[in-house]
CSV table of C-alpha atoms and ligand atoms in Angstrom, one decimal:
chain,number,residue,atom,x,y,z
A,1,UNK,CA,-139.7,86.3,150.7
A,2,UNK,CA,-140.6,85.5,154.1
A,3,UNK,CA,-137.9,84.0,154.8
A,4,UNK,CA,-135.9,87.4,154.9
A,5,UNK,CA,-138.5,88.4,157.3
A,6,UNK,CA,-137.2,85.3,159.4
A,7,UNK,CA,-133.3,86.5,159.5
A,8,UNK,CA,-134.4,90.1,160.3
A,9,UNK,CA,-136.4,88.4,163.3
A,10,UNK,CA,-133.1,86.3,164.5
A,11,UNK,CA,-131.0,89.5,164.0
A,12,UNK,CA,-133.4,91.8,166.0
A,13,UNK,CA,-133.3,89.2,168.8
A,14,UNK,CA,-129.3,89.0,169.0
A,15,UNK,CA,-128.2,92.1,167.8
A,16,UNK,CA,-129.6,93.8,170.8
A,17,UNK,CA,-127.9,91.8,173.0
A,18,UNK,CA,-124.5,92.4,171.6
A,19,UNK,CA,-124.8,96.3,171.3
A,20,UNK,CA,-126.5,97.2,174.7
A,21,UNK,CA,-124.8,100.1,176.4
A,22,UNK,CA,-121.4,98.9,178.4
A,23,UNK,CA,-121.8,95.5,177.8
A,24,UNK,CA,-118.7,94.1,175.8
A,25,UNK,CA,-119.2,90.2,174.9
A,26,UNK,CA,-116.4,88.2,173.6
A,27,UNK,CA,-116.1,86.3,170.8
A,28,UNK,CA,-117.2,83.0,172.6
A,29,UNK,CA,-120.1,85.4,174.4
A,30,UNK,CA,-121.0,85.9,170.8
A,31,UNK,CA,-121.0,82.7,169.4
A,32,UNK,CA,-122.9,81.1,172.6
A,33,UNK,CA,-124.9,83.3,172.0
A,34,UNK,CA,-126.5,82.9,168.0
A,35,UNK,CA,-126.1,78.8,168.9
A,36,UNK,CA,-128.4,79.4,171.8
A,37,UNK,CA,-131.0,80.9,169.7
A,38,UNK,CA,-130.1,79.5,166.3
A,39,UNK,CA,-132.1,76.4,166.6
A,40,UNK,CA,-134.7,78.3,167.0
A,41,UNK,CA,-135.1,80.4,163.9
A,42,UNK,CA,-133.5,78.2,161.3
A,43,UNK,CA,-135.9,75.6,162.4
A,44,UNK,CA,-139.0,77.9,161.1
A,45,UNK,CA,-136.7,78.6,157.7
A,46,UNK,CA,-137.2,75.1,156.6
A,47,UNK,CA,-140.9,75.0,156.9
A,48,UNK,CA,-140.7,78.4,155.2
A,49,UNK,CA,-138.6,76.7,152.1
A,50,UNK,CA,-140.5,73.8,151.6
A,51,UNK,CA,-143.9,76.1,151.5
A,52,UNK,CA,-142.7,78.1,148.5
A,53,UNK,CA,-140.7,75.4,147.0
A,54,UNK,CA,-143.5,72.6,147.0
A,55,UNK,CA,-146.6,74.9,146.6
A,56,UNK,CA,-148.0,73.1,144.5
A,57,UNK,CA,-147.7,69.7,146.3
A,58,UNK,CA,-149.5,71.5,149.6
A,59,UNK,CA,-152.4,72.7,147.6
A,60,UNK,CA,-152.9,69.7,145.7
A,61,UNK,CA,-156.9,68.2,145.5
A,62,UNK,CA,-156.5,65.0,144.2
A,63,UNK,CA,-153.6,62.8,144.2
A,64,UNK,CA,-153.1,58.6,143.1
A,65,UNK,CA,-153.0,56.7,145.2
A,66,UNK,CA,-148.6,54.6,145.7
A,67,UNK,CA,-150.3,51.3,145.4
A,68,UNK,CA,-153.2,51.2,142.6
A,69,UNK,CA,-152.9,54.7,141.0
A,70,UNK,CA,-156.5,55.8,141.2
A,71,UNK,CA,-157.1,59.4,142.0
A,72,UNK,CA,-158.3,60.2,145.8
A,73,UNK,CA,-159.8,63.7,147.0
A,74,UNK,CA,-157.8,65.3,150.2
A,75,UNK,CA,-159.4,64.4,153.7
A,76,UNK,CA,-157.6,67.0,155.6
A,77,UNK,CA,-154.4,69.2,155.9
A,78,UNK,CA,-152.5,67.1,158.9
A,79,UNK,CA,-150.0,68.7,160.7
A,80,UNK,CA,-146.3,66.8,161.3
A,81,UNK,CA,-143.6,68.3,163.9
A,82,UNK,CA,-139.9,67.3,162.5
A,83,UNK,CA,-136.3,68.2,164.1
A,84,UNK,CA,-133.4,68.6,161.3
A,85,UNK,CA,-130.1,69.3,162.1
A,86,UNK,CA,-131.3,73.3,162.1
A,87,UNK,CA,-134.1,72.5,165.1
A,88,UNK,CA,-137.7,72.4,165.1
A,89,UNK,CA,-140.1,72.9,162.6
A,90,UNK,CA,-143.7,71.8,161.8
A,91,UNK,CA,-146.0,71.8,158.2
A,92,UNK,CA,-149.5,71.3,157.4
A,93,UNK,CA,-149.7,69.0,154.2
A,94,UNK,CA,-152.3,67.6,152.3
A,95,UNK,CA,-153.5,64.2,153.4
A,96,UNK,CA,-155.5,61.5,151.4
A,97,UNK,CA,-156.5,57.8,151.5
A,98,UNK,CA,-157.1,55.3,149.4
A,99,UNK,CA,-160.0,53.1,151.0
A,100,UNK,CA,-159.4,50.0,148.5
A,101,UNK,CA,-155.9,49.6,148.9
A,102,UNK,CA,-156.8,50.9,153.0
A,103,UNK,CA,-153.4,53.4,153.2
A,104,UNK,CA,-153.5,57.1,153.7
A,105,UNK,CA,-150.3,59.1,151.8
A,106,UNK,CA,-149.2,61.9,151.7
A,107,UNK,CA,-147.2,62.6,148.4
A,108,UNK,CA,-145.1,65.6,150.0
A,109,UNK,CA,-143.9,63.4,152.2
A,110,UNK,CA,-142.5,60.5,149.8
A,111,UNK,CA,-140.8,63.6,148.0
A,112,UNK,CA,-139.6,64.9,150.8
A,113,UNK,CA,-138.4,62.1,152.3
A,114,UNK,CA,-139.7,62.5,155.6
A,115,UNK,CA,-139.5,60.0,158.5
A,116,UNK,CA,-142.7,59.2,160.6
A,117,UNK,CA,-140.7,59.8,163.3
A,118,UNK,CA,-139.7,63.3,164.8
A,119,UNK,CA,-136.5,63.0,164.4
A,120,UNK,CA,-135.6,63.3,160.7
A,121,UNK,CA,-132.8,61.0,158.7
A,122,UNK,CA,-130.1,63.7,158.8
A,123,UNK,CA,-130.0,63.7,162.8
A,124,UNK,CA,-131.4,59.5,162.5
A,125,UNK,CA,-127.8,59.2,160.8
A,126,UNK,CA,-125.7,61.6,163.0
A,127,UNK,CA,-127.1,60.4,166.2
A,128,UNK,CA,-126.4,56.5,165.2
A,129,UNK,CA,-122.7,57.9,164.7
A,130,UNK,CA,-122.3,59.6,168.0
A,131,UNK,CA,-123.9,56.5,169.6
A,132,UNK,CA,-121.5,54.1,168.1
A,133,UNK,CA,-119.0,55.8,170.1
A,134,UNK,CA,-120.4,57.0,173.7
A,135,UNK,CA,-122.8,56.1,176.2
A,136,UNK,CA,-126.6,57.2,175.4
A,137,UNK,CA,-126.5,59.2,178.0
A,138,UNK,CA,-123.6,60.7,177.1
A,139,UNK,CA,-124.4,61.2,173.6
A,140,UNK,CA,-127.7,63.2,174.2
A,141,UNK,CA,-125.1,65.7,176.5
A,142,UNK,CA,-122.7,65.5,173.9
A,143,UNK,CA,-125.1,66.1,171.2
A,144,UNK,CA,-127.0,69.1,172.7
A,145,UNK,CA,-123.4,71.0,173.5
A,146,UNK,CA,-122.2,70.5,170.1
A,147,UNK,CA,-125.3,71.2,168.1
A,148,UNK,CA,-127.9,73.3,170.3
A,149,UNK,CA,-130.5,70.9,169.4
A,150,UNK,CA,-131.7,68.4,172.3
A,151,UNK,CA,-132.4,64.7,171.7
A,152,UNK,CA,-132.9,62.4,174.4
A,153,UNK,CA,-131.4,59.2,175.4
A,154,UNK,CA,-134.5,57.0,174.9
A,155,UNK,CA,-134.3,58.8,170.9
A,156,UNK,CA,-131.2,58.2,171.0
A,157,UNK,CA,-131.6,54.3,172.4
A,158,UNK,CA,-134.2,54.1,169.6
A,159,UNK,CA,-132.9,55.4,167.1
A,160,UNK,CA,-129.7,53.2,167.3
A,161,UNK,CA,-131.7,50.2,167.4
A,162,UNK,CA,-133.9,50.9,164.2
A,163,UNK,CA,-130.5,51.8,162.1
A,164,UNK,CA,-128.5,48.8,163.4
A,165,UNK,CA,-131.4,46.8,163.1
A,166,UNK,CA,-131.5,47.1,159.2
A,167,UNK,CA,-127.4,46.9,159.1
A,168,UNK,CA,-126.6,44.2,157.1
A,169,UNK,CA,-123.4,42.5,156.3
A,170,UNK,CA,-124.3,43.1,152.6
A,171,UNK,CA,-123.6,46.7,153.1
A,172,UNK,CA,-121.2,46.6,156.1
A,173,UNK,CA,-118.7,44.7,153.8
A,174,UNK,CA,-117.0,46.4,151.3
A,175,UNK,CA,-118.1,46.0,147.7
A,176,UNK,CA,-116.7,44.1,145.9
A,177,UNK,CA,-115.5,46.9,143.3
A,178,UNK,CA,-113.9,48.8,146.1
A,179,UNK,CA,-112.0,45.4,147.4
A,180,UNK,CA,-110.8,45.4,143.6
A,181,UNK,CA,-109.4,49.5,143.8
A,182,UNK,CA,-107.8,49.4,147.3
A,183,UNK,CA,-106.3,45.7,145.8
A,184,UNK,CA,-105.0,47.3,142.4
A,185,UNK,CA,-103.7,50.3,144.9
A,186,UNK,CA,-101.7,48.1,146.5
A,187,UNK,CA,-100.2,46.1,144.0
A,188,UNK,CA,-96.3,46.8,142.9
A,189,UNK,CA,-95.0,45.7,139.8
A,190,UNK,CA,-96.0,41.9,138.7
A,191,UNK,CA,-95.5,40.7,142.5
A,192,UNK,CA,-99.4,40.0,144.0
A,193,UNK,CA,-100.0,41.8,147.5
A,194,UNK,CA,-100.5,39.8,150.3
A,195,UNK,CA,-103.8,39.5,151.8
A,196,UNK,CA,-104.0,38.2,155.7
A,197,UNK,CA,-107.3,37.2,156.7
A,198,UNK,CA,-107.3,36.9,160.5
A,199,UNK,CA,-110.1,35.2,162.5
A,200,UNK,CA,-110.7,35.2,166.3
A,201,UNK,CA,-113.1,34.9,169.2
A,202,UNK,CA,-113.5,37.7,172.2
A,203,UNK,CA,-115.9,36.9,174.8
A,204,UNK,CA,-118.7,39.7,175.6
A,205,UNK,CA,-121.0,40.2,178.4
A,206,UNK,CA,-124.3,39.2,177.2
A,207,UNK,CA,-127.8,38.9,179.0
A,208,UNK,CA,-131.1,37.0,177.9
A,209,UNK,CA,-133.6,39.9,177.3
A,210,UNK,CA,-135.7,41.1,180.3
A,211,UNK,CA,-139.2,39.3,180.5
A,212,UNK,CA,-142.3,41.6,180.8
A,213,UNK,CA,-142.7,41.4,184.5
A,214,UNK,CA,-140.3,39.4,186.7
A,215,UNK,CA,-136.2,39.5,187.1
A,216,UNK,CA,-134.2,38.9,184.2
A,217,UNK,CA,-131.9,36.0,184.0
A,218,UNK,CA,-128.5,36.3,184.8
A,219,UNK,CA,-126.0,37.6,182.3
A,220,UNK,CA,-123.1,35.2,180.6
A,221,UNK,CA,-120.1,35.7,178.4
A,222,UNK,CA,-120.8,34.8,174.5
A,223,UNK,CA,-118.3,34.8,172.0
A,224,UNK,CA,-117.7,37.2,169.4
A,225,UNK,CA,-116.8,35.2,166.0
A,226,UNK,CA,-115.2,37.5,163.5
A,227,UNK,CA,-112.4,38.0,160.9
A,228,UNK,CA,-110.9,41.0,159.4
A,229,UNK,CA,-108.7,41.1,156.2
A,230,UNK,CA,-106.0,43.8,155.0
A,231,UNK,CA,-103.6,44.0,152.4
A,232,UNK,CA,-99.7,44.5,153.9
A,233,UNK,CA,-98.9,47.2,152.1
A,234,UNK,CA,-96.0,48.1,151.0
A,235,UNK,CA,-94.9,50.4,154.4
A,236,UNK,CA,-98.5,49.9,155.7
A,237,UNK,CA,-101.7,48.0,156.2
A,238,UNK,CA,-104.6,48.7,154.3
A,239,UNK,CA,-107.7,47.8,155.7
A,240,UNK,CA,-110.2,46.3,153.6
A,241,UNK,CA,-113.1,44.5,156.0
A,242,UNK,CA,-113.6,43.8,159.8
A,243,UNK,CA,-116.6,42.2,160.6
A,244,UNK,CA,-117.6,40.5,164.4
A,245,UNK,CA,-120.8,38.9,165.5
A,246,UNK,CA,-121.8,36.8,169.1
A,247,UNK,CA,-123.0,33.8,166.6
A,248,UNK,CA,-122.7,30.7,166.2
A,249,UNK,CA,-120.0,28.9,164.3
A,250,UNK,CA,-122.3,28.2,161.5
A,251,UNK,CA,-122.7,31.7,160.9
A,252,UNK,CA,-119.9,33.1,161.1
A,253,UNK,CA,-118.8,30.6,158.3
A,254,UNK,CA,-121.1,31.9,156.0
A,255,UNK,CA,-120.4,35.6,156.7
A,256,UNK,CA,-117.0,34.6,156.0
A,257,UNK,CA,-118.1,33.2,152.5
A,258,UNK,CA,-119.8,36.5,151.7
A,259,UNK,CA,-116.6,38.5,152.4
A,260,UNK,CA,-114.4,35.5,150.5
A,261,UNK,CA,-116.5,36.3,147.5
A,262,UNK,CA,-116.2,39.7,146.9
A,263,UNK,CA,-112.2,39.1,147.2
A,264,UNK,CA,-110.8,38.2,143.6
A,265,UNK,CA,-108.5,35.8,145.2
A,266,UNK,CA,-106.0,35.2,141.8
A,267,UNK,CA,-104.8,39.3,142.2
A,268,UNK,CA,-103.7,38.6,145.6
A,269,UNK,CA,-101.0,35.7,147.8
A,270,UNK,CA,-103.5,34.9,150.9
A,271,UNK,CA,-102.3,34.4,154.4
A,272,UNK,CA,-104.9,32.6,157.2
A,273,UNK,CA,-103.8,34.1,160.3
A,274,UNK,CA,-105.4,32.5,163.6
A,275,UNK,CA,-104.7,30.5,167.1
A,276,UNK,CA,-105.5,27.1,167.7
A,277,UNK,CA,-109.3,27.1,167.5
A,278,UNK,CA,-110.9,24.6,165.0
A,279,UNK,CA,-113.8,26.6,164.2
A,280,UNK,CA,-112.0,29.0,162.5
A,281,UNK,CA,-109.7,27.2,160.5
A,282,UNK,CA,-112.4,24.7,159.1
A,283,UNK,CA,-114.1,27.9,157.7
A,284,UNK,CA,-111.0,29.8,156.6
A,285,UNK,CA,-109.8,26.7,154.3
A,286,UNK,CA,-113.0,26.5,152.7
A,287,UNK,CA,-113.5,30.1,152.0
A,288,UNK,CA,-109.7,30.6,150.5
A,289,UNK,CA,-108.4,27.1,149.1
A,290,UNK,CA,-105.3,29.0,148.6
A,291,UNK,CA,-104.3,30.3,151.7
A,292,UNK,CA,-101.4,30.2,153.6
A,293,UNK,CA,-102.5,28.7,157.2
A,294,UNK,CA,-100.6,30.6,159.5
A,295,UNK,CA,-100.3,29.3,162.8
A,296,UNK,CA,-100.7,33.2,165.3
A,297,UNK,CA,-97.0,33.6,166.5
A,298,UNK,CA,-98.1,35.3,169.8
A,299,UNK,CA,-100.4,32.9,170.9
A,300,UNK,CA,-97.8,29.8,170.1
A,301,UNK,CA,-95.2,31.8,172.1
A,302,UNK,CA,-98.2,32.2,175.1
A,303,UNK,CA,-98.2,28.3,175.4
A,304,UNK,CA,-94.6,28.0,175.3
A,305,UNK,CA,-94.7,30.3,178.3
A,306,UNK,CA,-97.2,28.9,180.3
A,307,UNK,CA,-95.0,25.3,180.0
A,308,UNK,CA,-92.0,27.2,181.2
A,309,UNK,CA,-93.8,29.0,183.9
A,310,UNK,CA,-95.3,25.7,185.1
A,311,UNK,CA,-92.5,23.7,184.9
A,312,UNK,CA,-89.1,25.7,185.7
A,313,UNK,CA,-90.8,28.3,187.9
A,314,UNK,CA,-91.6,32.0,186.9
A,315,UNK,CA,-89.5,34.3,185.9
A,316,UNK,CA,-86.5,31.5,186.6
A,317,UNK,CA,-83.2,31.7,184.3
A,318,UNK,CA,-84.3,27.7,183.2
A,319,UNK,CA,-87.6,28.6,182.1
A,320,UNK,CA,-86.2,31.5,179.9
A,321,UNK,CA,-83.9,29.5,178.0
A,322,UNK,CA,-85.9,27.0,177.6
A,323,UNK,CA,-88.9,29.5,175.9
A,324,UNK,CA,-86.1,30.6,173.8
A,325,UNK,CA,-84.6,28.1,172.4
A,326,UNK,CA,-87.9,26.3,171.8
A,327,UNK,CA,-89.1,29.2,170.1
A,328,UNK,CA,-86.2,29.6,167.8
A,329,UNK,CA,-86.9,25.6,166.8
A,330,UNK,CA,-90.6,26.6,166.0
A,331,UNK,CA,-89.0,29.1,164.1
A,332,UNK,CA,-87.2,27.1,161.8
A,333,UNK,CA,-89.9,24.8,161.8
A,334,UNK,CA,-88.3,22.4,164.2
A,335,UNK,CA,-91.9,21.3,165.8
A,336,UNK,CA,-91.2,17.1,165.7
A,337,UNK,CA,-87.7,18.6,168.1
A,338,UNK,CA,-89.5,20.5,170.1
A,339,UNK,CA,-93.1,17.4,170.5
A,340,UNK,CA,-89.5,15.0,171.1
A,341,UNK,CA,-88.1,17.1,173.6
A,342,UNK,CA,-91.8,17.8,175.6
A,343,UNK,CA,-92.4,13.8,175.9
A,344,UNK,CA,-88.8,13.6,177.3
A,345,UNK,CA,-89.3,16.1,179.9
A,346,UNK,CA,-90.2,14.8,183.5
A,347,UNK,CA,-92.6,16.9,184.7
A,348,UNK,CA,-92.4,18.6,187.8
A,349,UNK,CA,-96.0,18.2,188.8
A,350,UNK,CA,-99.6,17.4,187.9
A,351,UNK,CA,-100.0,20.7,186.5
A,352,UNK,CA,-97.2,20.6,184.5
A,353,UNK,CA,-97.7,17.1,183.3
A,354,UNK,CA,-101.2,18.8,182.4
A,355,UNK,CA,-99.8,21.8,180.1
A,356,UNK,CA,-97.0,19.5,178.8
A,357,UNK,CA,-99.8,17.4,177.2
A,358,UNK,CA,-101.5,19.9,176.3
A,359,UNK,CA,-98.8,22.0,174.1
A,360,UNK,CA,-98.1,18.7,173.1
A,361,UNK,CA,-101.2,18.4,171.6
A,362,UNK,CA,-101.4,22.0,170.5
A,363,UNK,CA,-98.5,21.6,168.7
A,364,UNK,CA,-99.3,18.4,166.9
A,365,UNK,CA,-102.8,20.0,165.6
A,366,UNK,CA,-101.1,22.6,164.2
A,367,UNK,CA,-97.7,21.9,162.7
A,368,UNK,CA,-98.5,22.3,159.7
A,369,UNK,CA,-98.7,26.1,160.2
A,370,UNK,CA,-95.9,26.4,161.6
A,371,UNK,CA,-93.3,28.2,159.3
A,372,UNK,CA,-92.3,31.2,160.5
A,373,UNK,CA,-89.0,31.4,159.5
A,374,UNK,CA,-89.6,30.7,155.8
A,375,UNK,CA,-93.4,33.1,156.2
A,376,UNK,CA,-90.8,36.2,157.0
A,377,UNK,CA,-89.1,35.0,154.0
A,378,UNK,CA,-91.7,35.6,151.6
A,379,UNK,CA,-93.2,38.8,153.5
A,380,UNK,CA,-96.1,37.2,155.0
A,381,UNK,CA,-97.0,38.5,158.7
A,382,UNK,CA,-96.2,35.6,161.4
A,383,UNK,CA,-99.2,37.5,164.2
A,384,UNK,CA,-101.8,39.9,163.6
A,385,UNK,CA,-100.5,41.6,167.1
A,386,UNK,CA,-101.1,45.4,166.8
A,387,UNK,CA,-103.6,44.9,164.2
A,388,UNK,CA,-105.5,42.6,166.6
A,389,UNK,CA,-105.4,44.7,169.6
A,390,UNK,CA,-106.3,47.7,167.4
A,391,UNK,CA,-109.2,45.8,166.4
A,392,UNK,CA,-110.2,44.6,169.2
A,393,UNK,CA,-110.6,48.2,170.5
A,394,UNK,CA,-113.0,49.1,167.3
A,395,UNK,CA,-115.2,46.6,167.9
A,396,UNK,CA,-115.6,45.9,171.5
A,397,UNK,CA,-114.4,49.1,173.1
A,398,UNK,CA,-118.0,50.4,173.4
A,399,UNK,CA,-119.5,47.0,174.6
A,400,UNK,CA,-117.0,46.3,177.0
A,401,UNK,CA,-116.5,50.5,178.4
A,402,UNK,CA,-120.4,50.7,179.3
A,403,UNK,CA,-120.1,48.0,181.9
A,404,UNK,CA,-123.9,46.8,180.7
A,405,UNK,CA,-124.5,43.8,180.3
A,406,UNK,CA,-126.2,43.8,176.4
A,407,UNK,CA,-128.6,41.5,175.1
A,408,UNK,CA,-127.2,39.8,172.0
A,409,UNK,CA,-129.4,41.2,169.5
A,410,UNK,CA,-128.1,44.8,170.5
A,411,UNK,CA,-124.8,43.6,170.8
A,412,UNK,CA,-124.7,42.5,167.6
A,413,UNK,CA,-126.5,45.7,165.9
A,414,UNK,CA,-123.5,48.1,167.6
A,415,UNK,CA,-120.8,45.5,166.4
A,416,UNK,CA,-122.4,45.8,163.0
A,417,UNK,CA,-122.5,49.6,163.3
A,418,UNK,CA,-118.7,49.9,164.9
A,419,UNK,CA,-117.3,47.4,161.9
A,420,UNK,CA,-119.5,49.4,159.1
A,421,UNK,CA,-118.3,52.9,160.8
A,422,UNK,CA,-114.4,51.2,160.7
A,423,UNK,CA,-115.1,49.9,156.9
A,424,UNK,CA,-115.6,53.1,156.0
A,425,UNK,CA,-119.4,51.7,154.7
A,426,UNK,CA,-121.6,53.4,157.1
A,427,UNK,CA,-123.0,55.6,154.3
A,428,UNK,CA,-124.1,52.2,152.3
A,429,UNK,CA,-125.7,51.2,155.9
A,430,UNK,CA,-127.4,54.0,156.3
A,431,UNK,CA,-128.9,54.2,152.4
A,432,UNK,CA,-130.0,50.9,153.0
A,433,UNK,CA,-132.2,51.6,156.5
A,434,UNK,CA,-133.5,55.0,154.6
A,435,UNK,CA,-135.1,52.4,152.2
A,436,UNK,CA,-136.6,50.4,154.7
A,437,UNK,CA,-137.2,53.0,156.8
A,438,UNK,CA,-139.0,54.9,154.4
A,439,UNK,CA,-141.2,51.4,152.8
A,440,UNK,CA,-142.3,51.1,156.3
A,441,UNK,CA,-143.9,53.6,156.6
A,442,UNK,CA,-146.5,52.9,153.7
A,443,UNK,CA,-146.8,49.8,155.1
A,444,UNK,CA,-147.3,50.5,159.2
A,445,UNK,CA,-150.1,52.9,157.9
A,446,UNK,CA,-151.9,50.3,155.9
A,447,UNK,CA,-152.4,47.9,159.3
A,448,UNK,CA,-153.4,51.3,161.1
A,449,UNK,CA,-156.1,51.0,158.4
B,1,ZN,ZN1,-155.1,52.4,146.2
């Protein structure tokens, strides 16, 4: 087989190398040295496989046409360059056309599954990884040292955009089978696991997209609506779905919906976790009927520090007792006290008249959510603190790092890839854009005529 020809080749080109007189490479001399020239040979193997596997598919006359089935003759052998994961290659395969339906195909291809781009799925899917988590310039340095093979940014940029651009909530969220597992995983005896649902906003640097001549306009700070939900666990949390957008209220309400639904909501006690932002708890009632509304412990305790700081003075021995002993009264659910004891205070000056109305007003929005005592009580979580920052750090980290300023449809695509990667349902993202990917190709060729 030629292929063994191929190894002998590789080996005649190393071996040298490492037995020339008085030269004694190391291991890593070694090793540098077959990933230096690896790419290189094990790129011409695949070619080599697919010509004696597929024979008969490369000498084939006549094949029918995807869309209407009638028989064409081959117009030509056309030649398509590829890089894999094992380098370069290139094959000559037959090429035909159907003049009625107006699309050429090639039927090695749809077998083979070949993108029209260079770059085939295997490194498509890799390369969307690696740029999930680093800079595009980074990534093609990153990507070279660890695989030999070179792919540039601008592939890299591209390639990114085409795989987030198909990534879908559908797939990013987990099934709704593997909801049901990790639930049933969880569950103890009779007792239902809790399930928090936490919603929140972070603001990202955002920019309208550049115009085709001319300066682009200048960039703003959107918000990021999004929610994640995890089990607590009996000595941890289990994550089940993140998922983060820069959209509209609207929106995020019905992605919210779509995750509610896949959530069998009588296996499980629910907790709504959140600060005081309407949006999010006008969508996290309707979604979960059931819920526990949890008024976000830390950011209650941030207001009750910004009163004190205001109106005792930072850092002051009055302004710490009085944080703590209103907190301990929103603890036991004490808020008409604590709204009784705000009006009574005389406020030091306009600023803190301002806060003092303001927590008043806080408060009185959301006293119903304030139970914290009796939530420890019956194991629900009273702040999604660690969880939150952790989050946080999944999904923005790599918006926020690159100091760009993105343009909200790109934004968007790397928080859909970044929650899918954290979901653990990047594989389901991926399928899903190979489909598309794949479709579009028949169809591209057909307006090419
Ligand atoms: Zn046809």
């Amino acid at each position: 087989m030629e292929i063994h020809d191929k190894l002998d080749e590789w080996l005649d080109e190393v071996l040298p190398e490492i037995f020339e007189d008085g030269r004694q490479p190391t291991l890593m001399e070694m090793s540098d040295l077959i990933t230096r020239t690896r790419q290189k040979f094990m790129g011409e193997w695949l070619p080599i496989v697919i010509r004696e596997k597929y024979v008969d598919l490369l000498e084939q006359e006549y094949a029918p046409c995807p869309h209407c089935g009638k028989m064409h003759r081959k117009r030509f052998d056309s030649a398509k360059e590829f890089i894999t994961m094992q380098g370069e290659g290139k094959i000559s395969r037959p090429w035909f056309y159907c003049p009625d339906c107006e699309i050429g195909y090639c039927p090695l291809d749809e077998l083979l599954e070949i993108s029209r781009k260079k770059t085939q799925l295997d490194v498509q899917k890799r390369a969307t990884k690696l740029s999930a988590e680093v800079t595009f310039q980074r990534g093609e340095d990153l990507f070279q040292e660890l695989t030999g093979q070179r792919i540039s940014d601008h592939c890299l940029h591209e390639t990114f955009e085409a795989v987030g651009a198909e990534a879908r909530i559908e797939e990013v969220i987990p099934s709704g089978e593997k909801i049901r597992q990790r639930i049933e995983k969880a569950t103890r005896s009779t007792w239902r696991p809790i399930l928090v649902v936490a919603s929140d906003g972070a603001h990202l640097p955002t920019r309208p997209k550049a115009p085709r001549k001319g300066k682009r306009g200048p960039g703003q700070w959107q918000e990021a609506k999004g929610f994640r939900i995890y089990l607590m666990g009996v000595d941890s949390i289990i994550h089940l779905a993140g998922w983060h957008q820069i959209q509209n209220e609207e929106d995020f309400g019905k992605d919210l919906a779509l995750a509610a639904s896949r959530i069998p909501q009588d296996r499980v006690r629910i907790a709504l976790l959140g600060d005081g932002a309407d949006w999010l708890w006008k969508h996290m009632t309707a979604c979960f009927p059931d819920g526990r509304e949890i008024l976000d412990y830390y950011h209650c305790a941030e207001h009750i520090h910004k009163v004190g700081k205001v109106q005792y003075g930072e850092g002051t021995l009055e302004a710490l007792e009085w944080v703590e002993s209103t907190i301990t009264r929103l603890f036991f659910a004490e808020v008409n006290q604590v709204i009784g004891g705000l009006r009574r205070m005389q406020p030091k000056n306009e600023t803190a008249r301002e806060e003092i109305r303001k927590l008043i007003g806080y408060l009185q929005n959301n006293r119903h959510k304030i139970h914290y005592r009796s939530d420890r009580k019956g194991g629900y979580p009273i702040g999604s603190g660690g969880i939150e920052s952790a989050h946080k750090f999944i999904s923005h980290t790599r918006l926020k790092r690159s100091g760009a300023w993105w343009i909200k449809e790109n934004g968007n695509a790397m928080l859909r890839i970044r929650c899918a990667l954290y979901n653990g349902t990047y594989d389901r993202v991926f399928d899903h854009y190979k489909k598309v990917h794949l479709t579009q190709k028949r169809v591209s060729k057909l307006k090419n005529g």
